[in-house]
XYZ file of C-alpha atoms in Angstrom:
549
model
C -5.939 148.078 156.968
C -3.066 150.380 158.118
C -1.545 149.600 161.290
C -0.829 152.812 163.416
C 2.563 153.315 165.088
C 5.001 155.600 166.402
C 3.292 158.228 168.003
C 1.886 156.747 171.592
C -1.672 156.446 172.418
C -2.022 160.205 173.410
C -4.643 161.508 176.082
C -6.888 164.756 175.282
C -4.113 167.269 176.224
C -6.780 169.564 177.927
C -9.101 167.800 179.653
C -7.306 165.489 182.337
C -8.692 161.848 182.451
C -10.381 160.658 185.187
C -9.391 156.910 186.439
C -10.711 154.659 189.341
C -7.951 152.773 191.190
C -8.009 151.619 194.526
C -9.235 153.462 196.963
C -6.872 154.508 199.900
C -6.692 156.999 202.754
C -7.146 160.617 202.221
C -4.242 161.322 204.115
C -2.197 158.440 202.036
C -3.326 160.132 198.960
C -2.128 163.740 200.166
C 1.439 161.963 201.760
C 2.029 160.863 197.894
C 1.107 163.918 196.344
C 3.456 165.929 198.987
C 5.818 163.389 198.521
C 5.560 163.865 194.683
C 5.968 167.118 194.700
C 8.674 167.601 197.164
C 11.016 165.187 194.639
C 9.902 165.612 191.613
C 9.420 168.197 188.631
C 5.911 170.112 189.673
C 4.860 170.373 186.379
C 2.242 167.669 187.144
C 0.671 165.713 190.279
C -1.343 163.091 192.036
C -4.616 164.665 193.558
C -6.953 162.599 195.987
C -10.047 164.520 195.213
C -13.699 163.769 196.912
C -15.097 160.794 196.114
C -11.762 158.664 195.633
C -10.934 159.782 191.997
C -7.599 160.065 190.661
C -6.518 163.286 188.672
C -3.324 164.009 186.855
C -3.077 167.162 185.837
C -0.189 168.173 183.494
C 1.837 171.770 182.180
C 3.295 169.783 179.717
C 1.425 169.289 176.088
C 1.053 165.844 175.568
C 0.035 162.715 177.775
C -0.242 159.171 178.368
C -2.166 156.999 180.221
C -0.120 154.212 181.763
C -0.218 151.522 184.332
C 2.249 150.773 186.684
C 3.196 147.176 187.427
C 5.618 144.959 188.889
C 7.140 142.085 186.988
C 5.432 139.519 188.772
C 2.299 141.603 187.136
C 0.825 142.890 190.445
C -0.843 146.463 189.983
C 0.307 149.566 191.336
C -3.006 151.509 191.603
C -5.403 152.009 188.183
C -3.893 153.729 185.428
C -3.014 157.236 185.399
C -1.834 159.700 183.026
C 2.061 160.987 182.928
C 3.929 163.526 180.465
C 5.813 161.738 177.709
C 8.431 164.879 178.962
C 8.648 162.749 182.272
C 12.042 161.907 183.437
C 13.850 158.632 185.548
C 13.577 160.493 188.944
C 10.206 161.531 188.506
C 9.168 157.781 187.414
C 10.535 156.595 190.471
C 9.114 159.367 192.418
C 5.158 158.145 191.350
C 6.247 154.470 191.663
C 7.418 154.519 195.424
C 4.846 156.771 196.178
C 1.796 154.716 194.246
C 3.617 151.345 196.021
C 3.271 152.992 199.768
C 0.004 154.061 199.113
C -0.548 150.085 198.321
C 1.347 149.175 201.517
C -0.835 151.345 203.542
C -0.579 155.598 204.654
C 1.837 154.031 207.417
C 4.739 153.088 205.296
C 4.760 156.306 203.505
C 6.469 158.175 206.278
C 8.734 155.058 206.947
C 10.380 153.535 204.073
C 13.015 154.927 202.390
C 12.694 155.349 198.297
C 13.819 152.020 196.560
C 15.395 152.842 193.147
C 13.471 151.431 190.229
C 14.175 150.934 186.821
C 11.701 151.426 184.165
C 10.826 148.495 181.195
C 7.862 148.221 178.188
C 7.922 145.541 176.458
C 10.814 144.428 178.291
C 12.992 147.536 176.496
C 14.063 149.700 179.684
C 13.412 153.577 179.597
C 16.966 155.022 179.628
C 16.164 158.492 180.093
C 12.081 159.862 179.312
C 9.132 158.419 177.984
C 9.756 161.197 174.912
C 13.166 159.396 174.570
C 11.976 155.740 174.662
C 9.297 156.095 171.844
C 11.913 158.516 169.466
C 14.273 155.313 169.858
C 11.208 153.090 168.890
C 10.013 154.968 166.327
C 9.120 152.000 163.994
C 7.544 149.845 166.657
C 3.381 149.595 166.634
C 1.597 150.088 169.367
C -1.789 148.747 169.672
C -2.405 149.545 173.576
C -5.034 152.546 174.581
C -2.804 151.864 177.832
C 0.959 152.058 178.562
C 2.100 149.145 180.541
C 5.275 150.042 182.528
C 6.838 147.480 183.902
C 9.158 148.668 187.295
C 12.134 146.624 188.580
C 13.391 147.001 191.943
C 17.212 147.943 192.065
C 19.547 147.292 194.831
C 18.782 149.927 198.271
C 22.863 149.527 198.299
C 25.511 150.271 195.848
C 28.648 148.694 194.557
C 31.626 150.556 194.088
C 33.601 148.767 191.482
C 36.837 147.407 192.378
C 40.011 148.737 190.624
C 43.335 147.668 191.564
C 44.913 144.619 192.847
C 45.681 144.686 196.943
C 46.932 141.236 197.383
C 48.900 138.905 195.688
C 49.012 135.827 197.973
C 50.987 132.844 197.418
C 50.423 129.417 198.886
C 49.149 127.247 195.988
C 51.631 125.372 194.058
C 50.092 124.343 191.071
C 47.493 126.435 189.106
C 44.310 127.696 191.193
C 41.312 125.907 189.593
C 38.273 126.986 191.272
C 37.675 129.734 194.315
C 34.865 131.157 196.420
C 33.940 133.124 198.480
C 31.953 131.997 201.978
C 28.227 133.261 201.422
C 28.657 136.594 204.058
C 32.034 137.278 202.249
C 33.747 137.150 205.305
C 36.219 133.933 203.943
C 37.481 132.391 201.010
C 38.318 128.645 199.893
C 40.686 127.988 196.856
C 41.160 124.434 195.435
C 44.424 123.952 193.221
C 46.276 120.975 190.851
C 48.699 120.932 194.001
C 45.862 118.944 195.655
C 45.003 120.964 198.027
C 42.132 122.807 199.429
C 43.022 126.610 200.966
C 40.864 128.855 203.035
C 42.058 132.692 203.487
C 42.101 135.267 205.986
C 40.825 138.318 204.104
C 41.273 140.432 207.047
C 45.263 140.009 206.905
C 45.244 138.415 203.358
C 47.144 135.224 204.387
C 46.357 131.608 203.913
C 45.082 129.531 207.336
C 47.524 127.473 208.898
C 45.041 124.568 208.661
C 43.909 123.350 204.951
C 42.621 120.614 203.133
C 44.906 117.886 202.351
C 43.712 114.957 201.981
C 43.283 114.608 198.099
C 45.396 113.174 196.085
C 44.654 114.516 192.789
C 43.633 117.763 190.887
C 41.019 119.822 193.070
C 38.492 120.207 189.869
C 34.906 121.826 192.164
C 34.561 123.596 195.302
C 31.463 124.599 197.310
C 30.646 126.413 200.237
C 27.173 124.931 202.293
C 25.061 128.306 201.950
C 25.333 128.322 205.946
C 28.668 128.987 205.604
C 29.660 126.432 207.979
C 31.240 123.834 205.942
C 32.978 123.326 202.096
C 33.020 120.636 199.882
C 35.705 119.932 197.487
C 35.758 117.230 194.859
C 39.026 115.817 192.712
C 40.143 114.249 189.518
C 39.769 110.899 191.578
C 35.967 111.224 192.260
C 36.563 111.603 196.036
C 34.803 114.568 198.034
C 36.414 115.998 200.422
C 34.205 118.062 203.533
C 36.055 120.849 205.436
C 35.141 123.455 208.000
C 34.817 126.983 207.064
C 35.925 128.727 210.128
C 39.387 126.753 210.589
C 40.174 124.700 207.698
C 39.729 121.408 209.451
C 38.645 118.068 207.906
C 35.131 117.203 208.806
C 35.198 114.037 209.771
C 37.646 111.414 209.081
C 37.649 110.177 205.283
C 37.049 111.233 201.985
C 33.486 110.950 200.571
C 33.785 107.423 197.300
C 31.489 105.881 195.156
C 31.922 107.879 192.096
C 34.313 105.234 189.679
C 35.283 108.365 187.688
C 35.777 111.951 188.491
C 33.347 114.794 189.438
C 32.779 117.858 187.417
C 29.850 119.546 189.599
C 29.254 120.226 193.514
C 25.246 121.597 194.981
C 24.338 121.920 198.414
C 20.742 121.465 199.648
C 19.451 125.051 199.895
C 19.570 126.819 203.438
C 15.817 127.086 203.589
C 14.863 123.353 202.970
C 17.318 122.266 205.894
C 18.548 124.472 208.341
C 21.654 122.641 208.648
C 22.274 122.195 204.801
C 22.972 118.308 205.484
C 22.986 116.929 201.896
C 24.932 117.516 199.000
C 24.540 116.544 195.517
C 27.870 115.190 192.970
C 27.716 115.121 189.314
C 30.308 112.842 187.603
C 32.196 111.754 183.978
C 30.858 108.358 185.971
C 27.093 109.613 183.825
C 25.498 109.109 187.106
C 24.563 111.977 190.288
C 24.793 110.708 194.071
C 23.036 112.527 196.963
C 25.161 112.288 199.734
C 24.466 112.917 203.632
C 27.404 114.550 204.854
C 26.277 113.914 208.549
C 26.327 110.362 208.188
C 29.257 109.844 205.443
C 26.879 107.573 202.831
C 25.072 107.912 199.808
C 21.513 109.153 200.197
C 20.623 108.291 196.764
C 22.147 107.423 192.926
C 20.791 108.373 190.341
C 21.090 107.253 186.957
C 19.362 107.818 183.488
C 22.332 110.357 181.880
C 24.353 108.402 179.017
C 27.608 110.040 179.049
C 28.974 112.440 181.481
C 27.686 114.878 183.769
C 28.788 118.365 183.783
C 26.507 120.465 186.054
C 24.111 119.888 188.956
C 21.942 122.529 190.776
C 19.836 122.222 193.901
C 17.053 124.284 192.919
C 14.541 125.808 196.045
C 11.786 123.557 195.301
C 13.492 120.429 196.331
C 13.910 119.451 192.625
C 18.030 119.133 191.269
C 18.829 119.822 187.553
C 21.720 117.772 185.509
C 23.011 118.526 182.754
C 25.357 116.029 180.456
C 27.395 115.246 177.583
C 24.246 113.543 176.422
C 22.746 116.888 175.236
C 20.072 116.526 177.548
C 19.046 118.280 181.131
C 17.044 116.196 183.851
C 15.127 117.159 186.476
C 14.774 114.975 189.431
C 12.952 114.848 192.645
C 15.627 115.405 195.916
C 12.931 113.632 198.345
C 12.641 110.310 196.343
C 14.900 110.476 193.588
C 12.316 109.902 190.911
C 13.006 111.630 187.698
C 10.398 113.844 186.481
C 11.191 115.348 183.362
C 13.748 115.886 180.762
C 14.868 118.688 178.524
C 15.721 118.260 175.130
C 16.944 120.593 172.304
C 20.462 121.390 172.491
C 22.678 119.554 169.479
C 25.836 119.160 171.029
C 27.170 119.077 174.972
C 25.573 121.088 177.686
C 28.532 122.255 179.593
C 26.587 125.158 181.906
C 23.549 125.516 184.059
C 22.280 128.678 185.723
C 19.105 129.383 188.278
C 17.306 132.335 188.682
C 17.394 131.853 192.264
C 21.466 130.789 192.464
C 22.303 133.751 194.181
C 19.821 134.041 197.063
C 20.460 130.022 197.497
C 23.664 130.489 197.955
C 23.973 133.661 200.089
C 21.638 131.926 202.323
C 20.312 134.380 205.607
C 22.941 136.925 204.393
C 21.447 139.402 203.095
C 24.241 142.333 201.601
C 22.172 145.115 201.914
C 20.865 144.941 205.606
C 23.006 146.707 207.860
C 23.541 143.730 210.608
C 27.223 142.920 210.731
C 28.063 139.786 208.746
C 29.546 138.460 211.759
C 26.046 138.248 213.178
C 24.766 135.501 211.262
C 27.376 133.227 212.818
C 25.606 133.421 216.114
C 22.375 132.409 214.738
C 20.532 129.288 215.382
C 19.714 127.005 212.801
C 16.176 127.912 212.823
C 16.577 131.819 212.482
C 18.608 131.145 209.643
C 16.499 128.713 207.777
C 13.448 131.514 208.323
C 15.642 133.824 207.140
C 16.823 132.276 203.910
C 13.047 131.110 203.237
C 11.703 134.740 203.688
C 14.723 135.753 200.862
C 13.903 133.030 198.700
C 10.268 133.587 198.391
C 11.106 137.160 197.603
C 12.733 136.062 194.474
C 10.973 132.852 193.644
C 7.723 135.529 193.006
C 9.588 137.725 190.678
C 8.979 136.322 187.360
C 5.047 136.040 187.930
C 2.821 135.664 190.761
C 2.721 132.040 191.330
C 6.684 132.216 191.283
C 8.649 129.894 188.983
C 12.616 129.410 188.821
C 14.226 130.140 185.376
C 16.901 128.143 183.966
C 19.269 128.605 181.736
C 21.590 126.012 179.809
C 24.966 127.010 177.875
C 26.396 124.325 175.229
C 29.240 123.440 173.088
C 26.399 124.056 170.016
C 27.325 127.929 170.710
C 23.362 128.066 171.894
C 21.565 129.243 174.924
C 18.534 127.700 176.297
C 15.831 129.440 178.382
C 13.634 126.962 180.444
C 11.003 126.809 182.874
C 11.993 123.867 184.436
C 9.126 123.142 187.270
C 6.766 122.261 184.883
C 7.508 122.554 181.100
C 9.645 120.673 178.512
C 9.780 123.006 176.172
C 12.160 125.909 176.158
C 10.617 129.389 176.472
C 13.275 130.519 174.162
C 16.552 129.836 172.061
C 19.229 132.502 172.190
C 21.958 132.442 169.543
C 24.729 134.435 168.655
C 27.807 133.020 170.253
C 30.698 131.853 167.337
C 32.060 129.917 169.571
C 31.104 127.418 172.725
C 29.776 128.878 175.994
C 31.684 127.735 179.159
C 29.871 130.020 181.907
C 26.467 131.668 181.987
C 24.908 133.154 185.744
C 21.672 135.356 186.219
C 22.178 138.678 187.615
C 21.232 138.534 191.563
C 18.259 141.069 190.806
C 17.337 137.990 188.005
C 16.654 140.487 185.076
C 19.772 140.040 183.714
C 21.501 136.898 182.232
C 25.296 137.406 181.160
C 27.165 134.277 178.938
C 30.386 133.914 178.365
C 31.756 132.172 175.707
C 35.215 131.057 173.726
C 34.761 133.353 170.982
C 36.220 136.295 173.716
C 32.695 137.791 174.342
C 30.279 138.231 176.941
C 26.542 138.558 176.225
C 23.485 139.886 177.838
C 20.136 139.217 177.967
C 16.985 138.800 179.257
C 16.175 136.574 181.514
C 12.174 136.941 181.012
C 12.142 136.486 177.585
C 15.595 135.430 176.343
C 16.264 138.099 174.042
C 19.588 139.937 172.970
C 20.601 142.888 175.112
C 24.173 143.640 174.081
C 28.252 142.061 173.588
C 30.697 142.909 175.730
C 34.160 143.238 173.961
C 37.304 143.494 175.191
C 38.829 140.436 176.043
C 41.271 138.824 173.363
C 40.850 135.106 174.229
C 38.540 133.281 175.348
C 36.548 134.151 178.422
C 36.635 131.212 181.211
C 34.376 132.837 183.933
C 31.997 135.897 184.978
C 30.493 136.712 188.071
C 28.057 139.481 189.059
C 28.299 141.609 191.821
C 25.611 141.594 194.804
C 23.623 145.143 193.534
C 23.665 143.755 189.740
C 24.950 146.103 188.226
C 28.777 145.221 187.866
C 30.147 142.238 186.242
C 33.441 140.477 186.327
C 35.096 138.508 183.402
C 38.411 136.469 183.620
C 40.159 135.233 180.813
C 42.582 133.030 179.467
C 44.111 136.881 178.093
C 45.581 136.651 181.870
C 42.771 139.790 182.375
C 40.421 140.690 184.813
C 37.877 143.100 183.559
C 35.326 145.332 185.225
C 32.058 146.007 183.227
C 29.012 148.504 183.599
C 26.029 146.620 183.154
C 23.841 150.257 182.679
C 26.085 151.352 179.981
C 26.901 148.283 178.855
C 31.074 149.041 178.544
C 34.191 148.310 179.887
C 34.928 150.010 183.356
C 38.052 148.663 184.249
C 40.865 146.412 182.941
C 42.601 145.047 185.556
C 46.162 143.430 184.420
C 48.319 141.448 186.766
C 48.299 137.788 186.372
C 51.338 136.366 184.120
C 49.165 133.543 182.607
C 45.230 132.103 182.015
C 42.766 132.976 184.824
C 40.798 130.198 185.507
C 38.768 131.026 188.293
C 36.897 134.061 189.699
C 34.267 135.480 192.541
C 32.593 138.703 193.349
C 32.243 138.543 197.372
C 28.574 138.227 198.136
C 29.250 141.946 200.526
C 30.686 143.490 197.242
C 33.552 144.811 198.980
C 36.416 142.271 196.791
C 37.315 140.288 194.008
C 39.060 137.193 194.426
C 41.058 135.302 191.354
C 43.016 132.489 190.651
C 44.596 130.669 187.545
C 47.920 129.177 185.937
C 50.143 131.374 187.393
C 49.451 130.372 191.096
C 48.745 133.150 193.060
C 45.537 134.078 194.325
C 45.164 138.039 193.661
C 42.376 140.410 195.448
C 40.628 143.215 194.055
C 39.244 146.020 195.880
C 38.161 149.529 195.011
């Protein structure tokens, strides 16, 4: 039996097919077909025709039926037939217009066109359907229909930042760790001096208040995704608490009970508490504590980790992932502390966790790409805000299918990925190698299609976050890379090195975009505001430098 490939399942190219989706308004079907027309090639369209069939009629010679779909698989309309000729625009032209005749005729003349990009079989459509199947020329297809999977992009747009406007000294020891607060609006830097600084980014200058009260290398910092408070934790094991806004101490002591010290900081996500009371703390000690920062004690220990802990995550479904020295990843339960599962697989230290839903957790309410002034949020009750994180949570937590699932992914010193869905499976959903040398960061794109890993060996990776497979290296750094972060529309990412380099990369084209020199020594630590506007970094050297476009 021969298999058939390369070309596509092609429709009769004179006689246009005649499909059945669902039925909407006549005068939603004609708002689509205007809407079609007025922004895309007229060489076909979308007729509503008596009797609720769906025509596509076509100039062009060949055709293929497809269906439109989300990623959490939800169906836009029945299948209809497009050119192979058909270009980007005019994909997202039939999308927007096929997902407002879903939403109802009233949204049509309301909502403004989201950008989409275009994926089958998880391989995105750079330029044409034509141009997609000449590029997978050797790959069989089996399907009488297309499947085309369509990703949301970001309404806004990030314009990538390219030169150094601050160099701000205060710090004097090397910066360790920074962040950003999660409306951008601030910025919190802990340092080997011991201290804990916050930052005016309006006039670029330190606060007169700061955290003092350590006595040892800051090694984590974290801001509560309300933004009102920041947790810092040191070589000692102590946590420190500190108030956004001014830079106070919250409260009068230190937070002890670790006996050695702590390599991870995760707050309780904004839309399980409104006031983001409890805080998680994973230690070289092999255990995690839950803490109540209210109240100053230790909500719960917990213990089942053999050697040292290196990352903890608060995921949105009240469960917290560890990962350890042990080669293992647990999952417990936040509202008992009963362990419920653990993940097995890697050969060799797990030094990295990421969550598919990191990003909205810890932007919180803020939402970059709503016009309300980030300022706003600060006047907001708890409530509000809690809504307002749950209804951006949800959003995401639905992406990957339609019962929603959180993805996460584990970086080791066995030069390995893993891809895991951690809610209710043991087993990895995939194993992604290619790294030469161990992989110190790894962090989902804020869109979640994305996953980027960087790793000793001077390299950044990409994949995919649904299935785990390679996308692409990013090469330009000549040591090893400490730290990436994405920017809020997904499509930028940020690599600093121990090179002393900053560099600026274009996820679509998958190059270098900038290289942005200034640091005399290793850059340890760096953050893409959650607004976009700024870069913030930090590293031997001692000065904390910001980027802006």
């Amino acid at each position: 039996m021969t298999m058939r490939s390369h070309p596509p399942p092609i429709i009769n190219e004179h006689q246009p097919k005649v499909v059945h989706p669902d039925r909407p308004t006549q005068t939603a079907w004609l708002s689509l077909f205007k809407r079609i027309v007025k922004n895309a090639n007229t060489r076909y369209g979308l007729l509503w025709l008596t009797g609720g069939l769906l025509f596509c009629l076509f100039a062009s010679d060949k055709a293929v039926l497809s269906q439109f779909q989300l990623e959490n698989g939800t169906l836009l309309g029945g299948p209809v037939e497009i050119p192979l000729t058909v270009n980007l625009r005019q994909l997202n032209s039939i999308t927007n217009g096929l997902a407002q005749v879903q939403e109802g005729a009233a949204a049509a003349d309301t909502n403004e066109p989201v950008p989409y990009s275009f994926y089958i079989d998880e391989i995105e459509i750079k330029e044409s359907l034509e141009k997609y199947f000449e590029e997978q020329a050797n790959k069989q297809i089996f399907e009488k229909t297309l499947n085309i999977v369509c990703v949301p992009k970001a309404r806004f747009q990030v314009i990538p930042v390219e030169r150094c406007t601050a160099t701000i000294e205060g710090h004097l020891e090397a910066i360790t760790v920074l962040q950003f607060s999660p409306n951008g609006k601030l910025l919190a830097s802990g340092s080997g001096d011991t201290t804990v600084r916050f930052w005016d980014l309006n006039t670029q200058t330190p606060f007169d208040e700061y955290g003092r009260a350590h006595r040892h290398w800051i090694l984590c910092l974290s801001w509560a995704p309300n933004g009102k408070m920041v947790a810092s934790s040191c070589k000692q094991g102590l946590i420190g608490l500190w108030i956004g806004a001014t830079g106070k101490q919250h409260g009068t002591k230190l937070l002890s009970g670790h006996r050695q010290w702590i390599n991870s900081l995760s707050w309780q996500p904004l839309h399980l508490n409104g006031s983001c009371r409890l805080l998680a703390s994973g230690s070289k000690d092999t255990t995690i504590k839950i803490w109540d920062t209210h109240l100053f004690k230790t909500v719960f220990t917990l213990s089942g980790h053999t050697a040292s802990v290196t990352c903890v995550k608060w995921g949105g479904q009240n469960l917290l992932y560890s990962a350890s020295q042990d080669r293992t990843i647990k999952v417990w339960r936040t509202t008992d502390g009963v362990l419920c599962r653990t993940l097995e697989g890697h050969a060799h230290w797990v030094n990295t966790l990421a969550l598919s839903t990191d990003y909205v957790i810890r932007t919180g309410a803020y939402e970059p790409s709503k016009e309300r002034a980030s300022d706003e949020y600060d006047h907001l009750d708890e409530s509000t805000l809690q809504t307002l994180a749950s209804e951006r949570y949800e959003k995401v937590y639905k992406l990957f299918d339609t019962n929603g699932g959180e993805r996460l992914v584990s970086g080791s010193d066995d030069f390995t990925l893993y891809l895991w869905k951690p809610e209710t499976d043991k087993k990895p959903l995939a194993r992604m190698t290619g790294h030469q040398q161990l992989i110190n960061d790894v962090k989902f794109s804020p869109d979640t299609r994305l996953l980027a890993s960087a790793s000793f060996d001077k390299s950044i990776k990409l994949w995919s976050s649904r299935t785990g497979a390679f996308l692409s290296t990013l090469r330009g750094h000549v040591q090893a890379v400490y730290q990436i972060a994405w920017s809020a529309d997904s499509r930028l990412l940020v690599s600093g090195s121990a090179d002393s380099t900053l560099k600026v990369w274009n996820i679509e084209k998958r190059c270098l975009l900038f290289d942005l020199p200034g640091h005399a020594d290793e850059i340890y630590a760096v953050d893409y505001s959650p607004d976009g506007q700024k870069v913030a970094s930090g590293g031997k050297d001692k000065v904390l430098k910001l980027w802006r476009r």
